[in-house]
Amino acid sequence: MANWCNNWVVFEGTAEAIEQITKLFKSMAEQEQKDDCGQLPDFVQDTHGDYFYNISQDNESVGVFQYETKWSPNTQAVKQIAKHFKVNFTQDYEELGCLVYGQAIFEDGILTDTCLDSQDFDSYELDEETDTYHFEGTEYDSEWEILDTLLERKIENQLNTTKI
């Protein structure tokens, strides 16, 4: 049985391209309901079982979708969609059971995928007695703020390294 990776993707491009992507995701969601199985657009080459499951759209934001994948994000499939429609995207993903937490950005044909590693996950602790997390001398009720901080630092480090 698969661990489910949660994915949130925001596509950015022309209104026409975003409308086509919206139709594509709506069609995949409808087909998933009929077939009861994951979906891939016809033009996407599956290399790693990168199927989309439980697809939904953020009704308040254009070009924003949420879905699940098995075990890890399907960034390469999303990249193929972006290339097909000539758009950019930002994909956030997490599956904490497999220590997967990251963000992929595809902009102007360049993919940057930043994810936490085991050292990042080892940098904080859960106090089971108080059900709180401890990170750098501060107590947190949830690990999400810690994970966001660690990912932001890693992205910033990558940007600084790239500029040098």
mmCIF file of C-alpha atoms in Angstrom:
data_model
loop_
_atom_site.group_PDB
_atom_site.id
_atom_site.type_symbol
_atom_site.label_atom_id
_atom_site.label_comp_id
_atom_site.label_asym_id
_atom_site.label_seq_id
_atom_site.Cartn_x
_atom_site.Cartn_y
_atom_site.Cartn_z
ATOM 1 C CA MET A 1 0.000 0.000 0.000
ATOM 2 C CA ALA A 2 1.332 3.404 -0.974
ATOM 3 C CA ASN A 3 2.020 6.336 1.280
ATOM 4 C CA TRP A 4 0.204 9.318 -0.185
ATOM 5 C CA CYS A 5 2.180 12.436 -1.043
ATOM 6 C CA ASN A 6 0.131 15.642 -0.954
ATOM 7 C CA ASN A 7 0.855 18.071 -3.802
ATOM 8 C CA TRP A 8 -0.231 21.645 -4.409
ATOM 9 C CA VAL A 9 0.640 23.183 -7.754
ATOM 10 C CA VAL A 10 0.182 26.746 -8.985
ATOM 11 C CA PHE A 11 0.511 27.285 -12.733
ATOM 12 C CA GLU A 12 1.381 30.738 -14.080
ATOM 13 C CA GLY A 13 1.015 31.768 -17.695
ATOM 14 C CA THR A 14 -1.413 33.258 -20.167
ATOM 15 C CA ALA A 15 -5.107 33.193 -19.345
ATOM 16 C CA GLU A 16 -5.667 30.874 -22.317
ATOM 17 C CA ALA A 17 -3.020 28.392 -21.142
ATOM 18 C CA ILE A 18 -4.358 28.368 -17.582
ATOM 19 C CA GLU A 19 -7.868 27.789 -18.924
ATOM 20 C CA GLN A 20 -6.612 24.788 -20.945
ATOM 21 C CA ILE A 21 -4.806 23.395 -17.885
ATOM 22 C CA THR A 22 -7.969 23.854 -15.819
ATOM 23 C CA LYS A 23 -9.952 21.887 -18.401
ATOM 24 C CA LEU A 24 -7.260 19.194 -18.397
ATOM 25 C CA PHE A 25 -7.320 18.800 -14.594
ATOM 26 C CA LYS A 26 -11.131 18.843 -14.528
ATOM 27 C CA SER A 27 -11.188 16.143 -17.199
ATOM 28 C CA MET A 28 -8.642 14.026 -15.301
ATOM 29 C CA ALA A 29 -10.659 14.401 -12.068
ATOM 30 C CA GLU A 30 -13.847 13.299 -13.833
ATOM 31 C CA GLN A 31 -12.083 10.344 -15.477
ATOM 32 C CA GLU A 32 -10.606 9.319 -12.126
ATOM 33 C CA GLN A 33 -14.117 9.185 -10.660
ATOM 34 C CA LYS A 34 -15.260 6.930 -13.520
ATOM 35 C CA ASP A 35 -12.214 4.644 -13.618
ATOM 36 C CA ASP A 36 -11.306 4.752 -9.925
ATOM 37 C CA CYS A 37 -7.600 4.997 -10.812
ATOM 38 C CA GLY A 38 -4.887 7.610 -11.144
ATOM 39 C CA GLN A 39 -4.657 9.797 -14.218
ATOM 40 C CA LEU A 40 -2.041 11.191 -16.591
ATOM 41 C CA PRO A 41 -2.573 13.448 -19.604
ATOM 42 C CA ASP A 42 -2.144 11.623 -22.925
ATOM 43 C CA PHE A 43 0.900 13.721 -23.822
ATOM 44 C CA VAL A 44 2.770 12.984 -20.564
ATOM 45 C CA GLN A 45 5.239 10.121 -20.666
ATOM 46 C CA ASP A 46 5.029 8.125 -17.430
ATOM 47 C CA THR A 47 8.475 7.297 -16.144
ATOM 48 C CA HIS A 48 7.914 6.673 -12.429
ATOM 49 C CA GLY A 49 4.214 5.964 -11.880
ATOM 50 C CA ASP A 50 3.581 9.716 -11.700
ATOM 51 C CA TYR A 51 -0.213 9.423 -11.736
ATOM 52 C CA PHE A 52 -2.505 12.104 -10.288
ATOM 53 C CA TYR A 53 -5.042 10.961 -7.662
ATOM 54 C CA ASN A 54 -7.835 12.763 -5.782
ATOM 55 C CA ILE A 55 -7.488 15.842 -7.966
ATOM 56 C CA SER A 56 -9.229 19.017 -6.881
ATOM 57 C CA GLN A 57 -9.061 22.662 -7.826
ATOM 58 C CA ASP A 58 -8.889 25.689 -5.568
ATOM 59 C CA ASN A 59 -12.123 27.393 -6.613
ATOM 60 C CA GLU A 60 -10.956 30.744 -5.277
ATOM 61 C CA SER A 61 -7.665 30.840 -7.202
ATOM 62 C CA VAL A 62 -7.143 30.319 -10.912
ATOM 63 C CA GLY A 63 -4.531 27.729 -11.879
ATOM 64 C CA VAL A 64 -4.210 26.197 -8.388
ATOM 65 C CA PHE A 65 -4.678 22.439 -7.943
ATOM 66 C CA GLN A 66 -4.308 19.902 -5.140
ATOM 67 C CA TYR A 67 -3.832 16.186 -5.656
ATOM 68 C CA GLU A 68 -2.056 13.117 -4.307
ATOM 69 C CA THR A 69 0.670 10.882 -5.704
ATOM 70 C CA LYS A 70 2.119 7.632 -4.452
ATOM 71 C CA TRP A 71 5.157 8.029 -2.153
ATOM 72 C CA SER A 72 6.739 11.121 -3.753
ATOM 73 C CA PRO A 73 5.852 14.148 -5.892
ATOM 74 C CA ASN A 74 5.356 13.787 -9.645
ATOM 75 C CA THR A 75 7.403 16.834 -10.545
ATOM 76 C CA GLN A 76 8.523 15.454 -13.915
ATOM 77 C CA ALA A 77 4.899 14.922 -15.007
ATOM 78 C CA VAL A 78 3.993 18.457 -13.904
ATOM 79 C CA LYS A 79 7.021 19.748 -15.811
ATOM 80 C CA GLN A 80 5.784 17.993 -18.973
ATOM 81 C CA ILE A 81 2.390 19.674 -18.535
ATOM 82 C CA ALA A 82 4.061 23.062 -18.048
ATOM 83 C CA LYS A 83 6.216 22.607 -21.157
ATOM 84 C CA HIS A 84 3.207 21.477 -23.192
ATOM 85 C CA PHE A 85 1.233 24.614 -22.289
ATOM 86 C CA LYS A 86 4.302 26.919 -22.101
ATOM 87 C CA VAL A 87 3.718 27.973 -18.482
ATOM 88 C CA ASN A 88 5.639 28.128 -15.203
ATOM 89 C CA PHE A 89 4.667 26.424 -11.957
ATOM 90 C CA THR A 90 5.383 26.146 -8.260
ATOM 91 C CA GLN A 91 4.717 22.767 -6.670
ATOM 92 C CA ASP A 92 4.709 22.240 -2.908
ATOM 93 C CA TYR A 93 4.678 18.661 -1.669
ATOM 94 C CA GLU A 94 4.815 16.600 1.520
ATOM 95 C CA GLU A 95 4.660 13.028 2.685
ATOM 96 C CA LEU A 96 6.055 13.016 6.198
ATOM 97 C CA GLY A 97 5.896 9.236 6.597
ATOM 98 C CA CYS A 98 8.695 8.997 4.013
ATOM 99 C CA LEU A 99 10.357 12.261 5.169
ATOM 100 C CA VAL A 100 9.401 14.082 1.963
ATOM 101 C CA TYR A 101 8.879 17.851 2.169
ATOM 102 C CA GLY A 102 9.824 20.317 -0.522
ATOM 103 C CA GLN A 103 9.092 22.740 -3.296
ATOM 104 C CA ALA A 104 9.745 22.610 -7.028
ATOM 105 C CA ILE A 105 9.781 25.742 -9.163
ATOM 106 C CA PHE A 106 9.730 25.625 -12.954
ATOM 107 C CA GLU A 107 10.416 29.044 -14.428
ATOM 108 C CA ASP A 108 11.601 29.959 -17.910
ATOM 109 C CA GLY A 109 12.361 26.319 -18.694
ATOM 110 C CA ILE A 110 14.486 25.728 -15.580
ATOM 111 C CA LEU A 111 13.401 23.345 -12.815
ATOM 112 C CA THR A 112 14.658 23.911 -9.278
ATOM 113 C CA ASP A 113 13.554 21.255 -6.794
ATOM 114 C CA THR A 114 14.425 21.826 -3.149
ATOM 115 C CA CYS A 115 13.557 19.290 -0.476
ATOM 116 C CA LEU A 116 14.479 18.601 3.093
ATOM 117 C CA ASP A 117 16.813 15.731 3.917
ATOM 118 C CA SER A 118 17.144 13.464 6.939
ATOM 119 C CA GLN A 119 19.474 15.944 8.707
ATOM 120 C CA ASP A 120 16.737 18.584 8.483
ATOM 121 C CA PHE A 121 14.181 16.226 10.002
ATOM 122 C CA ASP A 122 16.691 15.321 12.742
ATOM 123 C CA SER A 123 17.153 18.997 13.689
ATOM 124 C CA TYR A 124 13.983 19.096 15.805
ATOM 125 C CA GLU A 125 12.415 16.785 18.366
ATOM 126 C CA LEU A 126 8.953 15.848 19.544
ATOM 127 C CA ASP A 127 8.447 15.870 23.308
ATOM 128 C CA GLU A 128 5.833 13.135 23.612
ATOM 129 C CA GLU A 129 4.944 14.082 27.194
ATOM 130 C CA THR A 130 3.917 17.619 26.237
ATOM 131 C CA ASP A 131 3.117 16.847 22.563
ATOM 132 C CA THR A 132 5.251 19.812 21.480
ATOM 133 C CA TYR A 133 8.162 20.144 19.091
ATOM 134 C CA HIS A 134 11.506 21.669 20.055
ATOM 135 C CA PHE A 135 13.654 23.458 17.521
ATOM 136 C CA GLU A 136 16.548 25.838 18.158
ATOM 137 C CA GLY A 137 15.461 26.524 21.729
ATOM 138 C CA THR A 138 11.834 27.265 20.876
ATOM 139 C CA GLU A 139 8.741 25.168 21.539
ATOM 140 C CA TYR A 140 6.154 24.621 18.779
ATOM 141 C CA ASP A 141 2.712 23.019 18.858
ATOM 142 C CA SER A 142 3.133 21.743 15.304
ATOM 143 C CA GLU A 143 6.055 20.727 13.116
ATOM 144 C CA TRP A 144 4.687 22.586 10.059
ATOM 145 C CA GLU A 145 6.195 25.943 11.031
ATOM 146 C CA ILE A 146 9.550 24.249 11.624
ATOM 147 C CA LEU A 147 9.415 22.477 8.258
ATOM 148 C CA ASP A 148 8.533 25.720 6.476
ATOM 149 C CA THR A 149 11.444 27.495 8.187
ATOM 150 C CA LEU A 150 13.890 24.738 7.248
ATOM 151 C CA LEU A 151 12.708 24.719 3.634
ATOM 152 C CA GLU A 152 12.875 28.524 3.359
ATOM 153 C CA ARG A 153 16.459 28.431 4.653
ATOM 154 C CA LYS A 154 17.429 25.726 2.183
ATOM 155 C CA ILE A 155 15.898 27.664 -0.724
ATOM 156 C CA GLU A 156 17.666 30.851 0.402
ATOM 157 C CA ASN A 157 20.978 28.982 0.627
ATOM 158 C CA GLN A 158 20.494 27.677 -2.912
ATOM 159 C CA LEU A 159 19.748 31.184 -4.178
ATOM 160 C CA ASN A 160 22.832 32.582 -2.456
ATOM 161 C CA THR A 161 25.017 29.762 -3.812
ATOM 162 C CA THR A 162 23.677 30.354 -7.324
ATOM 163 C CA LYS A 163 24.448 34.088 -7.130
ATOM 164 C CA ILE A 164 28.077 33.473 -6.099
#
